[in-house]
CSV table of C-alpha atoms in Angstrom, one decimal:
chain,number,residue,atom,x,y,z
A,1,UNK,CA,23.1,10.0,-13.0
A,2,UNK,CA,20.8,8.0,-15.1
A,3,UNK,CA,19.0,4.8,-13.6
A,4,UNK,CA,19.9,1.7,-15.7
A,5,UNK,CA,16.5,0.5,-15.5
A,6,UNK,CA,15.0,3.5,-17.0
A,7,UNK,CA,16.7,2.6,-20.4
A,8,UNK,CA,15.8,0.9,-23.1
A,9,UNK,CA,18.7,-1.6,-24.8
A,10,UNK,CA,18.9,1.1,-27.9
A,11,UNK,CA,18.6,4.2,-25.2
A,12,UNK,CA,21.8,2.6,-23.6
A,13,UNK,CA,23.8,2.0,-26.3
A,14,UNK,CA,23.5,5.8,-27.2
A,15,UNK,CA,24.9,6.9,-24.0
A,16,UNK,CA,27.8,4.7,-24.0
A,17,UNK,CA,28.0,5.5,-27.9
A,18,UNK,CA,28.0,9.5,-26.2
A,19,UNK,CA,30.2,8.6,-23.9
A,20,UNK,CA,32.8,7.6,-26.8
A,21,UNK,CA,31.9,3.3,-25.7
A,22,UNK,CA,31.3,0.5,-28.5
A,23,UNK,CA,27.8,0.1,-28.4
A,24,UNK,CA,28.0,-3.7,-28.3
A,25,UNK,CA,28.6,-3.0,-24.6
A,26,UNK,CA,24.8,-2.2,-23.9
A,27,UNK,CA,24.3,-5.8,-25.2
A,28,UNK,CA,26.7,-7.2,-22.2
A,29,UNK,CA,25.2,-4.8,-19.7
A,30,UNK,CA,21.5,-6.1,-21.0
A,31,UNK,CA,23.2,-9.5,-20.3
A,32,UNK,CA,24.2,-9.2,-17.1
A,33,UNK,CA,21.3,-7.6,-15.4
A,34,UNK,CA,18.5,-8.6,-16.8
A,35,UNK,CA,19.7,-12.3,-17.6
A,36,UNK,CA,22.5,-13.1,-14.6
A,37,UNK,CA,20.8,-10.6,-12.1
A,38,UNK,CA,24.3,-9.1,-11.3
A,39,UNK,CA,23.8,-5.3,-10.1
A,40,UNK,CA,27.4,-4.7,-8.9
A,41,UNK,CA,29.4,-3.3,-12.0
A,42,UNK,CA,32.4,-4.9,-10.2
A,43,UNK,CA,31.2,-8.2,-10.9
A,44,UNK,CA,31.0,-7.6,-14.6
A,45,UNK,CA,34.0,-9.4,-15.4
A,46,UNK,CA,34.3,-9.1,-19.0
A,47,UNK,CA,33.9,-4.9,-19.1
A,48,UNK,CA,37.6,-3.7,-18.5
A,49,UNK,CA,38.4,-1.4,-15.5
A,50,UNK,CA,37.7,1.5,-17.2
A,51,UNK,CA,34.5,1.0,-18.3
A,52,UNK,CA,32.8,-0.5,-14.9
A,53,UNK,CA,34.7,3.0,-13.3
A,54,UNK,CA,32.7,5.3,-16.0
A,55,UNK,CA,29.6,2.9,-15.3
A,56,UNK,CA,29.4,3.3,-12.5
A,57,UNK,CA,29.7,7.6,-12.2
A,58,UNK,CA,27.5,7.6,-15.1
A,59,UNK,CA,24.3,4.9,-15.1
A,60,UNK,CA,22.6,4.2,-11.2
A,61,UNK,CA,22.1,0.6,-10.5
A,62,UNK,CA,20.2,-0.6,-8.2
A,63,UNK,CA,17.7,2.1,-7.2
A,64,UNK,CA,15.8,0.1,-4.6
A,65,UNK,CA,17.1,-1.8,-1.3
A,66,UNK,CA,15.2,-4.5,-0.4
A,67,UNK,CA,14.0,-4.6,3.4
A,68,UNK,CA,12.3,-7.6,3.6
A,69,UNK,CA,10.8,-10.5,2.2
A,70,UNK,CA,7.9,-12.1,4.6
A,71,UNK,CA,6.2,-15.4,3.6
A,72,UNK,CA,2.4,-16.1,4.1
A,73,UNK,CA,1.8,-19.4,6.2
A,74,UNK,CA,0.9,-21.0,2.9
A,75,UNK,CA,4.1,-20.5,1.6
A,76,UNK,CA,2.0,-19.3,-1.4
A,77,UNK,CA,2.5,-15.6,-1.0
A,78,UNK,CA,5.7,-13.6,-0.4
A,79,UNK,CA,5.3,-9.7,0.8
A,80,UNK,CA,8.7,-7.8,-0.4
A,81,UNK,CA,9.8,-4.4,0.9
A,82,UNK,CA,12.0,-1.9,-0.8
A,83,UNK,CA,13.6,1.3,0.7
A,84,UNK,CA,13.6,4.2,-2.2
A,85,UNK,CA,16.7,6.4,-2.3
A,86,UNK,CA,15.0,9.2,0.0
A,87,UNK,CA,13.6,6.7,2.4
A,88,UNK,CA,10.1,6.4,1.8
A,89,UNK,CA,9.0,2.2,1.3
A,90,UNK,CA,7.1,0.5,-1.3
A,91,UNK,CA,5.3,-2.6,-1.4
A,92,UNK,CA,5.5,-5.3,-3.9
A,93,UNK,CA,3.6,-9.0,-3.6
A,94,UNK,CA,4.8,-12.5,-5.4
A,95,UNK,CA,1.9,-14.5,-5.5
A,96,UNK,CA,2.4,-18.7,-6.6
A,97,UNK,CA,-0.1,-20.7,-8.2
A,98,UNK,CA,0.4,-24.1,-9.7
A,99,UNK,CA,3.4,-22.9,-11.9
A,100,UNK,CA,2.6,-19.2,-12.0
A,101,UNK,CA,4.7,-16.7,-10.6
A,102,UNK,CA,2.8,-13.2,-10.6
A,103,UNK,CA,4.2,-10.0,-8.8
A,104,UNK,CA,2.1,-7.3,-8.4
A,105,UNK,CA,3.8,-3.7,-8.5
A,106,UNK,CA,3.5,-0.5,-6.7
A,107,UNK,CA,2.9,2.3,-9.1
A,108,UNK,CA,3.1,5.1,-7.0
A,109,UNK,CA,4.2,5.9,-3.2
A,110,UNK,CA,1.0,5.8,-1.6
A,111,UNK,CA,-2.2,6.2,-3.7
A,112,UNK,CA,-4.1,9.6,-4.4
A,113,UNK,CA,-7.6,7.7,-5.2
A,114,UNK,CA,-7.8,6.8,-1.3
A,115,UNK,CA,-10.6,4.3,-2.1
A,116,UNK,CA,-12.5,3.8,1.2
A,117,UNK,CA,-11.7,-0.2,2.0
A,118,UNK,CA,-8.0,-0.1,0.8
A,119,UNK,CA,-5.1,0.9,2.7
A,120,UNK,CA,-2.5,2.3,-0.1
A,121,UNK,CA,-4.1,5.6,0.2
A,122,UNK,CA,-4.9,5.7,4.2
A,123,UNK,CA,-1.8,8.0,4.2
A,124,UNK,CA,-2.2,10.4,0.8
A,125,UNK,CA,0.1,10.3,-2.0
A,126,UNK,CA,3.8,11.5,-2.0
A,127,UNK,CA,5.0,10.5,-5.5
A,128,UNK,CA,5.2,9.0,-8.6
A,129,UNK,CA,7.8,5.8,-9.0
A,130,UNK,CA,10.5,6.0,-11.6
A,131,UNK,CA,10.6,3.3,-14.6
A,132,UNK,CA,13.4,2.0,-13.1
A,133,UNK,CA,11.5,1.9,-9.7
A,134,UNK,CA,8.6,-0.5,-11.2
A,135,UNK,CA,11.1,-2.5,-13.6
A,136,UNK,CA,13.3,-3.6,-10.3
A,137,UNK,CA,11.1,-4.5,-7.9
A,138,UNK,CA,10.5,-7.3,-11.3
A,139,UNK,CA,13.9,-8.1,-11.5
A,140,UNK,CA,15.1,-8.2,-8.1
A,141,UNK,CA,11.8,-10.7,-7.3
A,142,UNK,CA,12.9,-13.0,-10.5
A,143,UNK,CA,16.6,-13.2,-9.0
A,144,UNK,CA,15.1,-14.2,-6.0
A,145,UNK,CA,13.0,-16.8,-7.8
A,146,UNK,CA,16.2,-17.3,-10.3
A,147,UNK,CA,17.4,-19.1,-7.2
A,148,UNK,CA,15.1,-22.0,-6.8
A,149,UNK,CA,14.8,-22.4,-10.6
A,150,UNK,CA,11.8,-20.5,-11.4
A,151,UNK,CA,11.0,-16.8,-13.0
A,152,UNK,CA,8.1,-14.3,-12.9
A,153,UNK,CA,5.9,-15.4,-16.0
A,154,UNK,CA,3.2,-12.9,-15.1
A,155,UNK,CA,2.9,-9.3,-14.3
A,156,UNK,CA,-0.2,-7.1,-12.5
A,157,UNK,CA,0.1,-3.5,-12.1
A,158,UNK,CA,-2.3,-3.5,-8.9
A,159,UNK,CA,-0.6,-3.0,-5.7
A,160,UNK,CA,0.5,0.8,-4.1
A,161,UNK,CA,-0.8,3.6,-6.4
A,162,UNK,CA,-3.1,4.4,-9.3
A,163,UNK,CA,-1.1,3.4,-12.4
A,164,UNK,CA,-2.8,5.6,-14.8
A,165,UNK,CA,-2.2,9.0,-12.5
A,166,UNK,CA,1.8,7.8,-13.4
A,167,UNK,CA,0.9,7.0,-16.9
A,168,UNK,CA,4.3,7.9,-18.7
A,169,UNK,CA,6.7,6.0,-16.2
A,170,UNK,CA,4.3,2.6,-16.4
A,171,UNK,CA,4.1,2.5,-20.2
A,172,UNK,CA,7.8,2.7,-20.0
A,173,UNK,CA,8.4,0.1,-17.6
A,174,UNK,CA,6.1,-2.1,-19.6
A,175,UNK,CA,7.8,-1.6,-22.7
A,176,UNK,CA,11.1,-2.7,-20.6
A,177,UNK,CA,9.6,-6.0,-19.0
A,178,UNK,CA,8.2,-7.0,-22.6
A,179,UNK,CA,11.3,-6.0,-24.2
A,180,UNK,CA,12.7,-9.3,-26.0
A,181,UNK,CA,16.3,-8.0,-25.2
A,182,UNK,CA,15.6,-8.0,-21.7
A,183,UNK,CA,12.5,-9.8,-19.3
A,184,UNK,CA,10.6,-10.7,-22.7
A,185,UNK,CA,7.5,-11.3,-21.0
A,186,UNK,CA,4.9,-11.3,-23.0
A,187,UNK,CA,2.4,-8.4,-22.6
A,188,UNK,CA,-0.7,-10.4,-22.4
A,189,UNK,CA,0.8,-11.4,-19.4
A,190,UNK,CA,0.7,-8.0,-17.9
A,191,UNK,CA,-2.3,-6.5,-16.5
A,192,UNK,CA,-3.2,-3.0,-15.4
A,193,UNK,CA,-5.7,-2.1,-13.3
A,194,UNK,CA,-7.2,1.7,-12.6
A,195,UNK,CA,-10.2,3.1,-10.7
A,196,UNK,CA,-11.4,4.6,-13.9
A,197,UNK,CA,-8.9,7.7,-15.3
A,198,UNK,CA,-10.8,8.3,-18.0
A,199,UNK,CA,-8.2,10.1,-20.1
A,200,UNK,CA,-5.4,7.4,-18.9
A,201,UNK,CA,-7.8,4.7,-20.2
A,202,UNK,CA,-7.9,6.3,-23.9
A,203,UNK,CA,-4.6,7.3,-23.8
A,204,UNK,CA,-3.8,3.8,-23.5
A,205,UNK,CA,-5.8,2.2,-26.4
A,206,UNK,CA,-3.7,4.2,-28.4
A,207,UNK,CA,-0.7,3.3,-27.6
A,208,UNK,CA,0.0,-0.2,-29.7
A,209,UNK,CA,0.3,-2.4,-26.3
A,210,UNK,CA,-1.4,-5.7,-25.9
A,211,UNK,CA,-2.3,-5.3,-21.9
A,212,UNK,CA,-5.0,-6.0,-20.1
A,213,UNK,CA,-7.2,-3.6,-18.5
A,214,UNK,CA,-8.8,-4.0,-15.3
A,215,UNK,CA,-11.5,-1.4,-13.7
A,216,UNK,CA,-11.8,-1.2,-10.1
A,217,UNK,CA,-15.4,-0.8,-10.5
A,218,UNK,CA,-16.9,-2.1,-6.6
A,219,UNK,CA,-20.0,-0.5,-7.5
A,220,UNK,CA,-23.1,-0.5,-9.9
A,221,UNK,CA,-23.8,2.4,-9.6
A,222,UNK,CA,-22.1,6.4,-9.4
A,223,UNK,CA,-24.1,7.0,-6.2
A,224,UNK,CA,-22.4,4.6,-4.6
A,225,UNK,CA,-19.2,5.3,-6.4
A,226,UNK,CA,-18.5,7.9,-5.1
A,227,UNK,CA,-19.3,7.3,-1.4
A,228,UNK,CA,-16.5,4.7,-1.3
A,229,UNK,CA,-14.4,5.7,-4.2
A,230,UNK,CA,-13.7,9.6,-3.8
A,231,UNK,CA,-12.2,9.7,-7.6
A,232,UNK,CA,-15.5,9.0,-8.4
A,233,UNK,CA,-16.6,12.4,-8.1
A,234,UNK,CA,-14.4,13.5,-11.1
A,235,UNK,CA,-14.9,10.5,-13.9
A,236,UNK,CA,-18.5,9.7,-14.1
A,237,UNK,CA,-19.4,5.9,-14.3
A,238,UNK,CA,-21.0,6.2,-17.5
A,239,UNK,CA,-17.9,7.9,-19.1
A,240,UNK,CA,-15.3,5.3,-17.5
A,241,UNK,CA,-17.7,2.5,-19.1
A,242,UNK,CA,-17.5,4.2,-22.3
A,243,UNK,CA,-13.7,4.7,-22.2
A,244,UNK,CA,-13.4,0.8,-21.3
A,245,UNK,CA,-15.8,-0.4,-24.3
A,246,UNK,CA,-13.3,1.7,-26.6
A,247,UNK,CA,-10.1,0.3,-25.2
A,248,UNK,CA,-12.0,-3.2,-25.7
A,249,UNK,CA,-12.5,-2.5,-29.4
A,250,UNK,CA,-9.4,-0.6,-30.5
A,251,UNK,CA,-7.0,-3.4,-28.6
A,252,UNK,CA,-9.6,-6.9,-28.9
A,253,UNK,CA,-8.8,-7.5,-25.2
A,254,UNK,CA,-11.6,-8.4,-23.0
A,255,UNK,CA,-12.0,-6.6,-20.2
A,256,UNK,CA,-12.3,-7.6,-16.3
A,257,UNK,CA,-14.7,-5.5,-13.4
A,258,UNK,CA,-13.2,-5.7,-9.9
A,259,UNK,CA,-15.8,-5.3,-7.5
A,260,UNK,CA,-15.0,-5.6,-3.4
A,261,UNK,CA,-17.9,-6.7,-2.0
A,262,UNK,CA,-18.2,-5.0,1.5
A,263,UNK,CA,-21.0,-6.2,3.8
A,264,UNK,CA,-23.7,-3.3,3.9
A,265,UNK,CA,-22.7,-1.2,1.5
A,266,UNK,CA,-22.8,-3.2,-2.5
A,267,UNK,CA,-23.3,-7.0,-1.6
A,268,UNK,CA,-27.3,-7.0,-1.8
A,269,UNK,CA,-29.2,-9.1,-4.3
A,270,UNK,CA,-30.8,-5.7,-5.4
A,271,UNK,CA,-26.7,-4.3,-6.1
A,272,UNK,CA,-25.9,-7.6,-8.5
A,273,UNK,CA,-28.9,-6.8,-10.5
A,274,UNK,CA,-28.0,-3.0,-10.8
A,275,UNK,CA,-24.6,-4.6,-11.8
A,276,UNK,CA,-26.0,-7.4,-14.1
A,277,UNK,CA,-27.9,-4.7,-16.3
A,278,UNK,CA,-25.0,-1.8,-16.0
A,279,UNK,CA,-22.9,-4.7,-17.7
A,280,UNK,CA,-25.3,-6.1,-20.0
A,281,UNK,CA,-24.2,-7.0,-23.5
A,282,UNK,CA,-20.5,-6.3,-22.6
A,283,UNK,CA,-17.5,-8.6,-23.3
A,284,UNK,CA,-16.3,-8.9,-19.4
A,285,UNK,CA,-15.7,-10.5,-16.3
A,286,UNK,CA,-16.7,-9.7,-12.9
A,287,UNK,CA,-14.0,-10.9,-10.4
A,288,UNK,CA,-15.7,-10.1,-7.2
A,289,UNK,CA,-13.4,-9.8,-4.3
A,290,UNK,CA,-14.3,-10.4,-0.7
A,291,UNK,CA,-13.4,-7.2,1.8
A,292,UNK,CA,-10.1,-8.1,3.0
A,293,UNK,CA,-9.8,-6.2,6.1
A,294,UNK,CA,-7.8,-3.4,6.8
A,295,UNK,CA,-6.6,-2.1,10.4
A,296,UNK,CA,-8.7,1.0,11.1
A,297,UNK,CA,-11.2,0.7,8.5
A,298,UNK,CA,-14.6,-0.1,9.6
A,299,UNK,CA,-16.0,-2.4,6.7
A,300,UNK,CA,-16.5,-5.9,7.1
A,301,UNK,CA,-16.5,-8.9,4.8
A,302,UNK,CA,-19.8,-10.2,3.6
A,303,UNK,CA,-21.0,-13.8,4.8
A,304,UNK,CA,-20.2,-16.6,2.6
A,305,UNK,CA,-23.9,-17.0,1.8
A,306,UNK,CA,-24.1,-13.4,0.9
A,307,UNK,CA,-21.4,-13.6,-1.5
A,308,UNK,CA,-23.1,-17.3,-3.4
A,309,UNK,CA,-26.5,-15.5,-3.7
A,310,UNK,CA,-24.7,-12.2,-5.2
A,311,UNK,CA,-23.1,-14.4,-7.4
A,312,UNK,CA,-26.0,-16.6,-8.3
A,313,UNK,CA,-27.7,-13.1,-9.4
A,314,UNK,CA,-24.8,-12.9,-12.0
A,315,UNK,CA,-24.9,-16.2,-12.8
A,316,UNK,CA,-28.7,-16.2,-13.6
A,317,UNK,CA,-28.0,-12.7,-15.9
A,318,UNK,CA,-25.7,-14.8,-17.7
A,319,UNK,CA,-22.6,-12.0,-16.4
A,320,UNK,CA,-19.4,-14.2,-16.1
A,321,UNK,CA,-17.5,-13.7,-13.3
A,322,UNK,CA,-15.1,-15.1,-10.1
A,323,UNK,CA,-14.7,-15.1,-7.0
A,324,UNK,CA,-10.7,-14.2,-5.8
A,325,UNK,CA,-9.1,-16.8,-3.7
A,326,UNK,CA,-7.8,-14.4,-0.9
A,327,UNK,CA,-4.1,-15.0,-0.4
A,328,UNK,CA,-1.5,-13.3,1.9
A,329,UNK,CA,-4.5,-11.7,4.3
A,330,UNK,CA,-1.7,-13.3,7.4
A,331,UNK,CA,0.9,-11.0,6.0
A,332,UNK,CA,-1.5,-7.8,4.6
A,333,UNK,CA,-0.6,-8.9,1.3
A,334,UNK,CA,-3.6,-9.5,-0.3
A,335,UNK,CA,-6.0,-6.9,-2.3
A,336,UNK,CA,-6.4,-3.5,-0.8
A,337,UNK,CA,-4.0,-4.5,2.2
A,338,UNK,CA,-0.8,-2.8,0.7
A,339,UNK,CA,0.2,0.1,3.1
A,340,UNK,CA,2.9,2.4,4.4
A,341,UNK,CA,3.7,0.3,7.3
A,342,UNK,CA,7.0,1.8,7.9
A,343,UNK,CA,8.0,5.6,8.0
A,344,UNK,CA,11.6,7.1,6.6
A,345,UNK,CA,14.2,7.3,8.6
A,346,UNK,CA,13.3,4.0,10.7
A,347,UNK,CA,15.8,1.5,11.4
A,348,UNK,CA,16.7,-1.4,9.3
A,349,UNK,CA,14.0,-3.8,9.1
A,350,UNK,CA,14.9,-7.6,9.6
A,351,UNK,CA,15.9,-10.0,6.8
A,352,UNK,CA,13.8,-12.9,6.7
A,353,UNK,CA,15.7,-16.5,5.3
A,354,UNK,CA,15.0,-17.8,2.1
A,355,UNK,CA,13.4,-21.2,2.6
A,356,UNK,CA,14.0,-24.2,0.1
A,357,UNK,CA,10.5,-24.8,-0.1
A,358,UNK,CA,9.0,-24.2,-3.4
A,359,UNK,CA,6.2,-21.5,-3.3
């Protein structure tokens, strides 16, 4: 069988075309899915009998069960878990701001870079997620929203998994959300982030898309690199920097620098200089991002007037940059919290209610 959500509107209407359908069909299955959020072919009340029976031996919708859905206290952040076919779990975070809806997306079932301070990789890497795997933990989050009148406007490629080690399956599932036939958002909304896979990185300057790219940089220099980021050993800093100025110039998209300040280890005066002159002349942003911890990780969070006079370094070398707003930290939602919390084969996990609040 073929997932539904790996398909783009003309791949569909070949197969049913194949399959001796009227193509005009893939225009009502489009419909139904991506606009009404139905995923039972039974419900599809104008496709005869027939057709939903041949659907549904032929084209696999949905591929991912949702577990649960767990609120932050702010009612700002939502935490969604989805069972994969085989039983392995995947993370995916809404995240409401004003009158943005973002959902970040796992990539990958676990995370081969292992970064030090994050806990995606604390338990290796098992496999790559399908197309169809990325686009429906979108949809099923904007049927959920779809409820209280809202709908994901924003899109980041930064929870479980390094995107670019699963390069072919997220192109594809971008192409799908930004189809106009189907999610049509717009892919300057959408943001990828890597830890710096160098031949990832050109492959995507070439490929016609209007993302933006994010480096998971959290260090000014390789020395460092590669004591908390073990991928670091394999793409020198100088040659990730010089992959990212390319994809700057061939796609005219500025690029951002996430850096994780950890107490101890990159959060000195002495490190924001190093980072002021590695980034010097460059068309960027720094978003610095306060350690958020991680059960068994021994790193700590700098002190809030650790953080203001790394910044005011920046500031005074005339490098833009942010500070995140941690959000979801109550539920482990927030950056470099995403984990394999629950194992195959373990029971059911609890449902919780939908509140009428808006988030």
């Amino acid at each position: 069988m073929t997932d539904f959500c790996d398909l783009q509107p003309e791949e569909l209407a070949a197969i049913l075309d194949a399959h001796g359908e009227k193509e005009f069909h893939a225009k009502q299955l489009i419909s139904w899915v991506y606009e009404k959020g139905v995923f039972d072919w039974e419900k599809m009340t104008n496709l005869s009998k027939d057709l939903r029976q041949k659907l549904a031996k032929l084209l696999k919708l949905p591929v991912l069960k949702l577990e649960r859905v767990q609120p932050s206290e702010d009612g700002e952040t939502y935490k969604f878990l989805w069972r994969l076919h085989e039983g392995n779990l995947v993370e995916s975070v809404l995240i409401c701001s004003g009158d943005r809806r973002t959902v970040c997306v796992s990539t990958q079932v676990g995370c081969p870079a292992r970064c030090a301070f994050c806990a995606s990789g604390q338990k290796g890497f098992m496999r790559n997620l399908r197309p169809s795997e990325i686009v429906e933990q979108v949809l099923h989050i904007n049927n959920w929203l779809a409820e209280k009148g809202e709908r994901v406007c924003h899109i980041v490629y930064m929870g479980m998994g390094e995107p670019l080690k699963n390069y072919d399956s997220v192109v594809k599932s971008i192409k799908l959300l930004s189809n106009e036939k189907t999610l049509n958002i717009s892919q300057r909304r959408i943001t990828v982030s890597t830890v710096g896979v160098v031949e990832g990185i050109r492959r995507l300057s070439n490929e016609g898309l209007k993302v933006s790219l994010v480096l998971s940089l959290h260090a000014p220099n390789q020395h460092i690199r590669q004591k908390i980021i073990p991928y670091a050993r394999k793409y020198p800093l100088e040659e990730i920097l010089t992959a990212m100025d390319e994809y700057s110039e061939k796609t005219k998209r500025d690029i951002t620098y996430e850096y994780t300040l950890i107490a101890g280890i990159n959060d000195h005066p002495d490190h924001a200089f190093e980072l002021a002159h590695l980034l010097k002349g460059k068309q960027c942003t720094v978003n610095l991002i306060p350690y958020n911890p991680v059960a068994g990780i021994r790193l700590k969070r700098p002190e809030k007037k650790d953080i203001k006079a790394f910044r005011s370094v920046l500031f005074g070398a005339r490098i833009p940059n942010t500070c995140r707003y941690t959000k979801g930290d109550d539920i482990a939602a927030a950056c470099g919290q995403l984990a394999l919390q629950h194992q195959p084969g373990s029971a059911p996990l609890p449902m919780l209610e939908k509140t009428g609040s808006d988030c």
